[in-house]
Tab-separated table of C-alpha atoms and ligand atoms in Angstrom:
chain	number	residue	atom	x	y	z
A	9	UNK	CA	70.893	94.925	98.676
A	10	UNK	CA	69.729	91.950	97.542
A	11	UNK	CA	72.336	89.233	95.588
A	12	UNK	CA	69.108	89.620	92.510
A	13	UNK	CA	69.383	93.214	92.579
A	14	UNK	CA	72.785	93.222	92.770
A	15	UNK	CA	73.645	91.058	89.960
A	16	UNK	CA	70.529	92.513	87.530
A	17	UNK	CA	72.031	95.736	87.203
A	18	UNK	CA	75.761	95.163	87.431
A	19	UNK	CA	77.893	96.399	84.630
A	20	UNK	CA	81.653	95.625	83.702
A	21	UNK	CA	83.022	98.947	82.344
A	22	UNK	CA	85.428	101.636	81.534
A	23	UNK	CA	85.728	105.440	81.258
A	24	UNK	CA	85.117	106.737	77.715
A	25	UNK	CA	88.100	107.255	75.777
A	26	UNK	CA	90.248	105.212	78.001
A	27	UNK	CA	91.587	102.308	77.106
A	28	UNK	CA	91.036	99.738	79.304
A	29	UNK	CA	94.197	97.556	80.869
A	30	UNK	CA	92.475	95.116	83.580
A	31	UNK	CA	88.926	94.931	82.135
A	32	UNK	CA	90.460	94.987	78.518
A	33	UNK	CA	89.215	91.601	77.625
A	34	UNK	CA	86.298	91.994	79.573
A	35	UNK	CA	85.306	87.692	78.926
A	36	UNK	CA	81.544	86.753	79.639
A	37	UNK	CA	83.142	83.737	80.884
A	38	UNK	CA	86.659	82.781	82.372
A	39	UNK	CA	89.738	83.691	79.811
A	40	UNK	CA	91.675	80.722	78.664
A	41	UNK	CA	95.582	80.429	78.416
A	42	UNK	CA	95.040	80.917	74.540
A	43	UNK	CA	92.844	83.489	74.628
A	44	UNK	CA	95.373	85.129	77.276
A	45	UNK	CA	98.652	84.140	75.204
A	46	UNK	CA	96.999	85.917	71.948
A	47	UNK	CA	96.597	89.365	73.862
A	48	UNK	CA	100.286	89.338	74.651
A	49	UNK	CA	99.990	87.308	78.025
A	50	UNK	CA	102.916	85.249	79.476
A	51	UNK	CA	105.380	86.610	76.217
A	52	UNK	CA	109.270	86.309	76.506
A	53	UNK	CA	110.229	89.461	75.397
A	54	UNK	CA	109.571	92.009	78.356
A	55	UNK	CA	111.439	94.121	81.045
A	56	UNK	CA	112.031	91.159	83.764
A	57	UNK	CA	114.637	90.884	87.484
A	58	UNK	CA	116.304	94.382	88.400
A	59	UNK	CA	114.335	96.077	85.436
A	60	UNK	CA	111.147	95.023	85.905
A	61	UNK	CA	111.467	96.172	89.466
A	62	UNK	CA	112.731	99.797	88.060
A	63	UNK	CA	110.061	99.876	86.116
A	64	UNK	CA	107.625	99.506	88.478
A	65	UNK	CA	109.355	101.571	91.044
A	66	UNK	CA	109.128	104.572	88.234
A	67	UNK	CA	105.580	103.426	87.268
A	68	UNK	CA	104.866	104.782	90.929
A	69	UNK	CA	102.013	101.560	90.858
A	70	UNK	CA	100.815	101.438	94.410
A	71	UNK	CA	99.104	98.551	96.687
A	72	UNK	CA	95.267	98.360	95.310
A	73	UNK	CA	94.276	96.094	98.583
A	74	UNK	CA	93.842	99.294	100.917
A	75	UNK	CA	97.167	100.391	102.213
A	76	UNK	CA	98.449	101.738	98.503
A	77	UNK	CA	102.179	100.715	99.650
A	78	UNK	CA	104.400	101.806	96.657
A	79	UNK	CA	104.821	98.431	95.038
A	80	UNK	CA	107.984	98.978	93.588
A	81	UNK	CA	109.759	99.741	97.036
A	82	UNK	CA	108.062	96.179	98.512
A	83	UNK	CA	109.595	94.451	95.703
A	84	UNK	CA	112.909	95.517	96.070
A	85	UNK	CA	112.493	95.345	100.284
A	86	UNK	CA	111.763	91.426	99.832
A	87	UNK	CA	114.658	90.989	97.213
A	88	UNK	CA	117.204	92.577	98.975
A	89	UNK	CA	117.118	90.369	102.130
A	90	UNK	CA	118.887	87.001	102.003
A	91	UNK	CA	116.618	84.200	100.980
A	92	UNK	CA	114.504	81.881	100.503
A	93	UNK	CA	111.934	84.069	99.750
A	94	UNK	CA	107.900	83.709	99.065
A	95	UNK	CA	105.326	85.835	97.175
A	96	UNK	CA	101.470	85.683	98.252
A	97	UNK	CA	99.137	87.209	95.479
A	98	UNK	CA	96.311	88.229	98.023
A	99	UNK	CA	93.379	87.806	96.540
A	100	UNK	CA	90.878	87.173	100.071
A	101	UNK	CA	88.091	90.176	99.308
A	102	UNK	CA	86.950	90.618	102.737
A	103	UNK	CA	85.688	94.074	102.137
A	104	UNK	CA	81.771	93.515	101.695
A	105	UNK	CA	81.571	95.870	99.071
A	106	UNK	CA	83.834	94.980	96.749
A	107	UNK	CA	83.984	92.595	94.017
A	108	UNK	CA	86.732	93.740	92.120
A	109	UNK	CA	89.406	90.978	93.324
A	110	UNK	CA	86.775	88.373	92.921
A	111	UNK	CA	86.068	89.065	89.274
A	112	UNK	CA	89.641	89.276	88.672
A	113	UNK	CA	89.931	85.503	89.899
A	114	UNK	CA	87.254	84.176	87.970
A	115	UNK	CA	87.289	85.904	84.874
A	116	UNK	CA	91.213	86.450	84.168
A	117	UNK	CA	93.073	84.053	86.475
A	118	UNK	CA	95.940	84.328	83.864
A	119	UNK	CA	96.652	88.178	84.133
A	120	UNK	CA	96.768	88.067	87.778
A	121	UNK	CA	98.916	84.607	87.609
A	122	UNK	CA	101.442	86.280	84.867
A	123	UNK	CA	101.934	89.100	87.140
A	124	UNK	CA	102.659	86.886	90.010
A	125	UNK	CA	105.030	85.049	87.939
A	126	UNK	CA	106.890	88.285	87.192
A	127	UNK	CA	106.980	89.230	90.408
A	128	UNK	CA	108.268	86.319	91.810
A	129	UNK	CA	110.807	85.998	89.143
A	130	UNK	CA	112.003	89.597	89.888
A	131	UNK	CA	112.554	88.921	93.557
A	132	UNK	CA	113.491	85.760	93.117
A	133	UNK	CA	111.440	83.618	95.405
A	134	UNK	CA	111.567	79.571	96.056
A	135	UNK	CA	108.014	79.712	96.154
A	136	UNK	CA	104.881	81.394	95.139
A	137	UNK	CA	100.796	81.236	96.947
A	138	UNK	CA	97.448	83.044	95.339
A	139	UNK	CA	95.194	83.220	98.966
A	140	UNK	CA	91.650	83.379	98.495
A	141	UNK	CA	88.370	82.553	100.589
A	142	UNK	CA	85.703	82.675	97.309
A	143	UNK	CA	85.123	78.838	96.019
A	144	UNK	CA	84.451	80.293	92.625
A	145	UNK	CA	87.646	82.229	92.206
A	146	UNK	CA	89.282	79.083	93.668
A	147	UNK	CA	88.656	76.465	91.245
A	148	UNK	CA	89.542	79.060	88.180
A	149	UNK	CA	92.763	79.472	89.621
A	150	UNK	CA	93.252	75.904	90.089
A	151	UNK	CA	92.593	75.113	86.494
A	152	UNK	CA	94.733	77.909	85.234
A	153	UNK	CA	97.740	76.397	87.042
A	154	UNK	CA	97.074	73.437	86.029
A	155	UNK	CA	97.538	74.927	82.211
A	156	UNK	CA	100.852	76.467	82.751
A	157	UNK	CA	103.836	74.812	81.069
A	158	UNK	CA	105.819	71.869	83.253
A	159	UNK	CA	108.760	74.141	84.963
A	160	UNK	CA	106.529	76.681	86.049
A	161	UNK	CA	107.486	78.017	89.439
A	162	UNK	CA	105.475	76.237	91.850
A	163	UNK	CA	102.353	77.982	92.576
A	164	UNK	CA	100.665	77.122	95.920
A	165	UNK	CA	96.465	77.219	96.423
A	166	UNK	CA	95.820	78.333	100.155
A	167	UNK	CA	92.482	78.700	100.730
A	168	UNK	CA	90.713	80.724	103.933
A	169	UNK	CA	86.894	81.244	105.357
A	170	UNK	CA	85.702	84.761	104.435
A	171	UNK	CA	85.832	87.489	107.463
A	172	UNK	CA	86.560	90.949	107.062
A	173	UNK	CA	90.662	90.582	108.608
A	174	UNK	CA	91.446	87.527	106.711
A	175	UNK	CA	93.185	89.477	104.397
A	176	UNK	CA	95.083	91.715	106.704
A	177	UNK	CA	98.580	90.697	105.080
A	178	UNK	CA	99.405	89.463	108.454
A	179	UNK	CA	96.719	86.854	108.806
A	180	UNK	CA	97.635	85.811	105.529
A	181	UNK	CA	101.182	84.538	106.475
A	182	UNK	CA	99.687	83.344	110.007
A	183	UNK	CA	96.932	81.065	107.647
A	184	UNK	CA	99.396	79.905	105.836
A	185	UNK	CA	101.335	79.087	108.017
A	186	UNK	CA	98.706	76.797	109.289
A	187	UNK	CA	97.351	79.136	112.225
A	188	UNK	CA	94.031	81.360	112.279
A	189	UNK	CA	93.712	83.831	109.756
A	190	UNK	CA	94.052	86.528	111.944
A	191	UNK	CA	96.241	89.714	112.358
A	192	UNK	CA	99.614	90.238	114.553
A	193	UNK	CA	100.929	92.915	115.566
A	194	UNK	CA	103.466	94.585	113.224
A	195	UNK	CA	106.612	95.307	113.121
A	196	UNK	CA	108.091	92.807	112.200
A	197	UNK	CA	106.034	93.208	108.290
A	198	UNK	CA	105.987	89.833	106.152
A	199	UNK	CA	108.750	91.800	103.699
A	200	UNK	CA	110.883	91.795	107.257
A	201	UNK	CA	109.440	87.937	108.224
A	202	UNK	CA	107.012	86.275	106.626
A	203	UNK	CA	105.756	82.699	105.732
A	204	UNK	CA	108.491	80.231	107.754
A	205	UNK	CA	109.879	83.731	109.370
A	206	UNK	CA	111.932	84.289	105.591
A	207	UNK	CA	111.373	88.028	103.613
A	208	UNK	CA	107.503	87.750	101.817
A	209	UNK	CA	106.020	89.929	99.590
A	210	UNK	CA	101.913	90.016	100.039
A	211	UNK	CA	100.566	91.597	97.338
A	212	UNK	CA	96.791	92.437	96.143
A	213	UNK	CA	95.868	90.282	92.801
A	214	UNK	CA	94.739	93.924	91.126
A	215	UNK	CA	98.032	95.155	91.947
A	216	UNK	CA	99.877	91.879	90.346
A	217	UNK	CA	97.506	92.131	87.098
A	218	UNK	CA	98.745	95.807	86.244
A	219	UNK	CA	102.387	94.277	86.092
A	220	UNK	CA	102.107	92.291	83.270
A	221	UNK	CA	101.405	95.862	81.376
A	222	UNK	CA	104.293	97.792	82.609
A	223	UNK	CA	106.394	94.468	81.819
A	224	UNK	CA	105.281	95.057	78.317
A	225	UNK	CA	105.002	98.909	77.807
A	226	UNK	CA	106.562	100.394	80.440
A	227	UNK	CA	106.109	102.676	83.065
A	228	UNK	CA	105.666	105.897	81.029
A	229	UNK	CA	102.805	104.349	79.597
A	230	UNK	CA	101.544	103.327	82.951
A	231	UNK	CA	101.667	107.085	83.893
A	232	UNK	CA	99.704	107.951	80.903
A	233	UNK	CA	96.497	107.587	82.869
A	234	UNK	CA	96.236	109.057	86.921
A	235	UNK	CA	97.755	111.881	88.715
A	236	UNK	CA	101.806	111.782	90.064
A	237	UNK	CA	100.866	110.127	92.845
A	238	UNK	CA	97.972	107.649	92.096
A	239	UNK	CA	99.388	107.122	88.811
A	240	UNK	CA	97.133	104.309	86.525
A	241	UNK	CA	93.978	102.580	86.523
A	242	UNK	CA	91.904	101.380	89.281
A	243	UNK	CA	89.267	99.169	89.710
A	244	UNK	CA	86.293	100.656	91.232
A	245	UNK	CA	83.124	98.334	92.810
A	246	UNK	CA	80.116	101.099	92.518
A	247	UNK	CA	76.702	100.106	94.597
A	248	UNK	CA	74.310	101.617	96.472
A	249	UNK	CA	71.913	103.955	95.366
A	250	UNK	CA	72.776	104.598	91.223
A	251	UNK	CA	71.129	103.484	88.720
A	252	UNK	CA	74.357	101.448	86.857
A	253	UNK	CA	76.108	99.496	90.324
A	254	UNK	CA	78.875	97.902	88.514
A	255	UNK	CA	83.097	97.332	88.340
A	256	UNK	CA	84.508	99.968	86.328
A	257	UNK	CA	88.041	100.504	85.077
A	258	UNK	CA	88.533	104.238	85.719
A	259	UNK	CA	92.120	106.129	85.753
A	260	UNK	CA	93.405	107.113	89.062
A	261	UNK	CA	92.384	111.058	89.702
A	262	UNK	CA	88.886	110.883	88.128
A	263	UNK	CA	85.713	112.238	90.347
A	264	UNK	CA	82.598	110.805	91.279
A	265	UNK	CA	80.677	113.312	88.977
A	266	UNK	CA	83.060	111.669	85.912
A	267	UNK	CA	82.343	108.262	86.702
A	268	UNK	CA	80.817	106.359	83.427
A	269	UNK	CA	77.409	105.531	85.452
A	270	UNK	CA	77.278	109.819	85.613
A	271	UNK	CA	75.354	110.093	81.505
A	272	UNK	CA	72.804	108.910	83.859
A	273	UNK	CA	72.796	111.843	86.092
A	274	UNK	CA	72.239	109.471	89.905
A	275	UNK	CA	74.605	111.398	91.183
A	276	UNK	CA	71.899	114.217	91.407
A	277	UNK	CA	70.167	112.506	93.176
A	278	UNK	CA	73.231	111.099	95.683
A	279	UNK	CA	73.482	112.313	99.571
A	280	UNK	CA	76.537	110.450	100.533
A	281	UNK	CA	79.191	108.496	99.512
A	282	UNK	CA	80.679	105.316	101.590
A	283	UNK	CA	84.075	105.803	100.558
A	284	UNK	CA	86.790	103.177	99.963
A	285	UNK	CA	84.346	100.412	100.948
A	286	UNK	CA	84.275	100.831	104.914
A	287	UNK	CA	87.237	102.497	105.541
A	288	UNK	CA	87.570	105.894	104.170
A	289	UNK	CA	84.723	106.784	106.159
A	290	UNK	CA	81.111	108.218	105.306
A	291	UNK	CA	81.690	111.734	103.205
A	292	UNK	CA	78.483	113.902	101.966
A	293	UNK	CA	78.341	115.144	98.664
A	294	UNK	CA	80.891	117.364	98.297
A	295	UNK	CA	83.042	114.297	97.483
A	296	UNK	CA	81.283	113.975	94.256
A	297	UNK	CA	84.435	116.764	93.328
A	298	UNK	CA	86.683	114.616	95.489
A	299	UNK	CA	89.474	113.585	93.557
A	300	UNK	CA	90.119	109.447	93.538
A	301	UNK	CA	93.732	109.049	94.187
A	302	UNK	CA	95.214	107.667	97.261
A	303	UNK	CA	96.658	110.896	98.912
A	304	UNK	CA	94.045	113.097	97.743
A	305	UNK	CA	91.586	111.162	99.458
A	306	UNK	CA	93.777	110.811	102.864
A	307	UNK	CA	94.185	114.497	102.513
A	308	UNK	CA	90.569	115.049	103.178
A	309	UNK	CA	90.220	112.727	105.836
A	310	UNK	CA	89.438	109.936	103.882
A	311	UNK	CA	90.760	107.139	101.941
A	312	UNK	CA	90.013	104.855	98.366
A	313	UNK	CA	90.861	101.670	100.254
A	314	UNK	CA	90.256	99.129	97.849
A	315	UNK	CA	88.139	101.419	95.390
A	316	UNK	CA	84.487	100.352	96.540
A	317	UNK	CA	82.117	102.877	97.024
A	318	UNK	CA	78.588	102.552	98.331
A	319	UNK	CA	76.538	105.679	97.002
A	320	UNK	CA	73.578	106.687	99.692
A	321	UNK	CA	70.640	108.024	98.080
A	322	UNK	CA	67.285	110.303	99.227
A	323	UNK	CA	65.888	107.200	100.922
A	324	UNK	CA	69.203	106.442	103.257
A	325	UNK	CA	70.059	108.191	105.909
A	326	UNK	CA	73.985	108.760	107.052
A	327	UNK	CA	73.488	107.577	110.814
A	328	UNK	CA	71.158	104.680	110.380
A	329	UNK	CA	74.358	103.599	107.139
A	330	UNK	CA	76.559	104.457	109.729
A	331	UNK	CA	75.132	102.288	112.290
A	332	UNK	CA	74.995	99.354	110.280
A	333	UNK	CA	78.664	99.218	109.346
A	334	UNK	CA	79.222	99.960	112.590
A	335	UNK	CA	78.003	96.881	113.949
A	336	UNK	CA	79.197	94.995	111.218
A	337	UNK	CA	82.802	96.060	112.247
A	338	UNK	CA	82.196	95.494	115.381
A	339	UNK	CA	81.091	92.013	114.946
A	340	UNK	CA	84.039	91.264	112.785
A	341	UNK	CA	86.698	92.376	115.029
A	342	UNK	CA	89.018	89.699	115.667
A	343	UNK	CA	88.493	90.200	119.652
A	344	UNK	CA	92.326	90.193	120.032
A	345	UNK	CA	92.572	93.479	121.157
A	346	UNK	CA	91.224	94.890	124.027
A	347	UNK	CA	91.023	98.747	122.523
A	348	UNK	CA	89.651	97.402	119.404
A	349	UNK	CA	87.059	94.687	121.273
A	350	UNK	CA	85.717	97.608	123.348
A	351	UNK	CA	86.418	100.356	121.326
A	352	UNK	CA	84.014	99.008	118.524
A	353	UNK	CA	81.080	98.197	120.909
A	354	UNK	CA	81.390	101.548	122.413
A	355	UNK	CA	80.818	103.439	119.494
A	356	UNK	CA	78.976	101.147	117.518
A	357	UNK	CA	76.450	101.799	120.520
A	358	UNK	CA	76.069	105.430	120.511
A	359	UNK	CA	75.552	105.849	116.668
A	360	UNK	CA	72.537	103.177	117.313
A	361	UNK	CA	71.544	105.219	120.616
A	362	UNK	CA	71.911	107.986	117.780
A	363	UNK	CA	69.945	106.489	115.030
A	364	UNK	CA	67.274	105.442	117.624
A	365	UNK	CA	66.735	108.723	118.919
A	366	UNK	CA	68.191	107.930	122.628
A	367	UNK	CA	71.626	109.290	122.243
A	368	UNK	CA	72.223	112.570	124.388
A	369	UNK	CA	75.298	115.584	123.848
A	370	UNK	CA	77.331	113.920	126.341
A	371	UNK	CA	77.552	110.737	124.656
A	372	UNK	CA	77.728	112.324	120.908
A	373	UNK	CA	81.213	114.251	122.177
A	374	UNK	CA	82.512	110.698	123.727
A	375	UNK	CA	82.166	109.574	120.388
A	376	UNK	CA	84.055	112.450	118.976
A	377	UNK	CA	86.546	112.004	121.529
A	378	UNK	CA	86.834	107.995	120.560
A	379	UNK	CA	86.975	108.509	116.779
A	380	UNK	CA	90.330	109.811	117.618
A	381	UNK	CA	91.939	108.574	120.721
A	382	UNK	CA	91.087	105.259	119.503
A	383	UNK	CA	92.803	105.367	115.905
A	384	UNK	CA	96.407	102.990	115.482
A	385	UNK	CA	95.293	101.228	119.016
A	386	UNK	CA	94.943	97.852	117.313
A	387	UNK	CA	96.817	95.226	115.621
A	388	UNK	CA	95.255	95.630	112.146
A	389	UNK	CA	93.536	98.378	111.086
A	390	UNK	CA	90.001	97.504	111.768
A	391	UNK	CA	89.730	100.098	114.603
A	392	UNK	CA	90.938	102.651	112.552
A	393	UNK	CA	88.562	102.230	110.037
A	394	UNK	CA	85.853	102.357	112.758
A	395	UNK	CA	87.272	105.229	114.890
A	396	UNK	CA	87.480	107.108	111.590
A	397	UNK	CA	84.064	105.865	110.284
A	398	UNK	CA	82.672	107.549	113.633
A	399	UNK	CA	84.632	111.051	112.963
A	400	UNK	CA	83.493	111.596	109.506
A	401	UNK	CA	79.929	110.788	110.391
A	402	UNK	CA	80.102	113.942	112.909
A	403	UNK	CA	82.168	116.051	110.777
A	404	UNK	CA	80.521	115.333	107.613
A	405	UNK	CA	76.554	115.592	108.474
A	406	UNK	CA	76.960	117.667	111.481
A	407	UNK	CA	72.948	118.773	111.100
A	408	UNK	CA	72.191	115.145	110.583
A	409	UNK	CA	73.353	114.556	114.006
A	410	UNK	CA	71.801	117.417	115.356
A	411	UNK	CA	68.416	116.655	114.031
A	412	UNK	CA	68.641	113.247	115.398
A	413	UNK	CA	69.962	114.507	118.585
A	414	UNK	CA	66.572	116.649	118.594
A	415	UNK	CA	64.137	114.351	117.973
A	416	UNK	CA	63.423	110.092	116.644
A	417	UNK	CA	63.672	109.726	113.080
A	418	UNK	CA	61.066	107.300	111.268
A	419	UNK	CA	63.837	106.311	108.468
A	420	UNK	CA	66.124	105.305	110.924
A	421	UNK	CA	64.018	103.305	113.120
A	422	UNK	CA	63.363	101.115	110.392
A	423	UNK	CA	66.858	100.556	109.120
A	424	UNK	CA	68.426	100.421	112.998
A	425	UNK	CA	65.714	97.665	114.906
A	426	UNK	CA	66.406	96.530	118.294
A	427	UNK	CA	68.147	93.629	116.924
A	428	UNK	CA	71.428	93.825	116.064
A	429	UNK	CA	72.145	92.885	112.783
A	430	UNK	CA	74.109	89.630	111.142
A	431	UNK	CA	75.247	90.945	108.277
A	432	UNK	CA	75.509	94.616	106.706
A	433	UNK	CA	72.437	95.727	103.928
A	434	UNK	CA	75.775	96.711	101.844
A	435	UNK	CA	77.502	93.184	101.267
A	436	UNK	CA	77.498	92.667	97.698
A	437	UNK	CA	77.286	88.638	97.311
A	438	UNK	CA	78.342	87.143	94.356
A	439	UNK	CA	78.520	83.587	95.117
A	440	UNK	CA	76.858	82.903	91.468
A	441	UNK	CA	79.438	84.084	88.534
A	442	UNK	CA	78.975	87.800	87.831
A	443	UNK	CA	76.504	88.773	84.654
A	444	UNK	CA	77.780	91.622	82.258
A	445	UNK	CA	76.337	93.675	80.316
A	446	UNK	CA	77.859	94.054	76.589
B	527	SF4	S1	92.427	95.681	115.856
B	527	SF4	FE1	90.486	94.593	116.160
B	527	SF4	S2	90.199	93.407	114.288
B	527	SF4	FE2	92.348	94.050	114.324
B	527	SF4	S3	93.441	92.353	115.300
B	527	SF4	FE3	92.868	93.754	116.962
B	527	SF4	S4	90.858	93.002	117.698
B	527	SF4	FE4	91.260	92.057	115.711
């Protein structure tokens, strides 16, 4: 997809009848500290230290990077341990289709900073970093630190180049630290030894923004919206093949089929679903009725990741999709790890053999074999997301295989050439600010 197509259709919304909590300002351009401070932003009298941190423990609010740790528990993990401590608010987007942290950054810098603030207050740190790669996002930041009152904990700007791991919360102590943003093995986690080897919380910048709202209101009315696990909203990047691509606030627990962009019926017309941006796999459409919470995706083999979903339509085909992030994965391994470094090219291979029509039985069930064998054999969880990728493409378009098992298909010989692609047709660039619809 094009960056014109992209940004023509893009809409900023929420479910009907819910009422929005990340997107509820929803500015054209970047929020100010007034307009922020007049919505209830940054007040005094809220649920701060040991409560805030029971709060959000009973709010159930999970990681909304990928890994959907229970916040809460991280909180009190980092606190607990003898200082100094440090907070990172992660905010380095290297899933291609997603855009949700990025328009956090640039449109309400001040939500995800008050959360931060919060946070670090709560676990008392010496020190507190936002980590981002995006320029844009960046320099809003920057100017919204610059507006916060003169005793302000001291709020750090660490800046990274884009790749798909530089957000891995490892990488994001080793870069700033001053080393390559790339991922260790764990244990030890950055709550165990972080930035200078002290306790460090690393926490997604959609995750910080929702704690400013249970600071205020509490965690029963965090639960009001979700299920008991996956309680809350979530923000979900939408592309692909729909009419309405977009961000949309939407409560934890809701289906595809109940998605605003649905009063426009694309999901009739929907064959498959990238799920959780690259990482919960490729699913066909029976997870139109999947529900979107963390566990109830993991339970069928899947996973909401950081809430980006990539719909496939009539003109895509699952192998030739599944070839393409394939390679992209493999090019943006961090070629630390020999399982991962092999691993990637192995079966990045056979779904091209696949997609070109060359594959053969023999090679199909290596795959099969790979896309588990392979899975928690790297440092970070890039070949997991590939090894899985691979098993959901055989177990969720089994006659899609098949038929390209039997014979060359024309769709996918035009998606998968003979050279291997630089990028992936699903990156959603917003380099240029993000247009909304009113
Ligand atoms: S698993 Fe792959 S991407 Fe992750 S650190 Fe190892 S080589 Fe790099």
């Amino acid at each position: 997809m094009s960056t014109s197509e992209w940004l023509s259709g893009l809409a900023v919304g929420t479910s009907p009848g819910i009422e929005p909590r990340l997107l509820h300002a929803m500015p054209a351009q970047t929020e100010s500290l007034s307009e922020y401070e007049r919505s209830g932003g940054y007040a005094r009298q809220r649920l701060v230290g040991e409560q805030l941190i029971e709060a959000v423990e009973s709010a159930g609010l999970r990681g909304r990077g990928g890994a959907a740790f229970p916040t809460g528990m991280k909180m009190r993990a980092v606190r607990d341990r003898p200082g100094p401590r440090f907070i990172v608010a992660n905010g380095e987007e290297g899933e291609p289709a997603s855009v949700k942290d990025r328009w956090l950054l640039r449109h309400r810098p001040h939500l995800v900073l008050d959360g931060l603030l919060l946070a670090a207050a709560a676990i008392e740190v010496d020190r507190a970093y936002v980590f981002v790669s995006d320029r844009s996002s960046a320099q809003q930041l920057a100017a919204a630190i610059a507006e916060l009152p003169d005793g302000t904990l001291q709020i750090e700007l660490a800046t990274t180049t884009p790749a798909y791991v530089a957000g891995e919360e490892t990488a994001v102590i080793r870069a700033i630290g001053g080393g390559p943003a790339l991922p260790v093995d764990k244990p030890p986690r950055p709550f165990e030894e972080g930035i200078e080897g002290r306790p460090t919380m690393v926490a997604n910048v959609e995750t910080l923004a929702n704690i400013p709202g249970i600071a205020t209101y509490g965690a029963e009315a965090f639960r009001q919206v979700g299920t008991a696990t996956s309680p809350g909203t979530f923000l979900l990047t939408l592309s692909g093949a729909c009419p309405s691509p977009g961000l949309y606030e939407v409560p934890l627990g809701t289906t595809l089929r109940e998605l605003p962009a649905q009063h426009e019926r694309w999901s009739d017309q929907a064959t498959g679903f990238l799920l959780g941006g690259f990482f919960g796999g490729v699913l066909g459409r029976r997870a139109l009725d999947l529900r979107l919470g963390y566990d109830e995706a993991r339970a069928e083999g899947s996973g909401l990741g950081c809430g980006a979903i990539v719909v496939l339509g009539a003109e895509d085909c699952a192998v030739a999709a599944v070839a393409d992030v394939m390679s992209y994965f493999e090019r943006e391994n961090a070629k630390q790890c020999g399982a991962c470094i092999r691993g990637t090219a192995a079966m990045r291979d056979v779904v091209r053999a696949l997609a070109q029509g060359t594959a053969d039985v023999e090679r199909v069930e290596r795959l099969r074999s790979w896309s588990m064998s392979l899975r928690e054999r790297g440092a970070c969880a890039l070949l997991d997301g590939a090894a899985g990728l691979a098993g959901s493409l055989l177990r969720e378009f089994p006659e899609s295989v098949a038929q390209h098992l039997a014979s060359p298909c024309s769709r996918c010989a035009e998606l998968v050439s003979d050279e291997l692609p630089t990028t992936t047709r699903f990156r959603l660039d917003i380099d240029i600010d993000i247009d909304e619809r009113d």
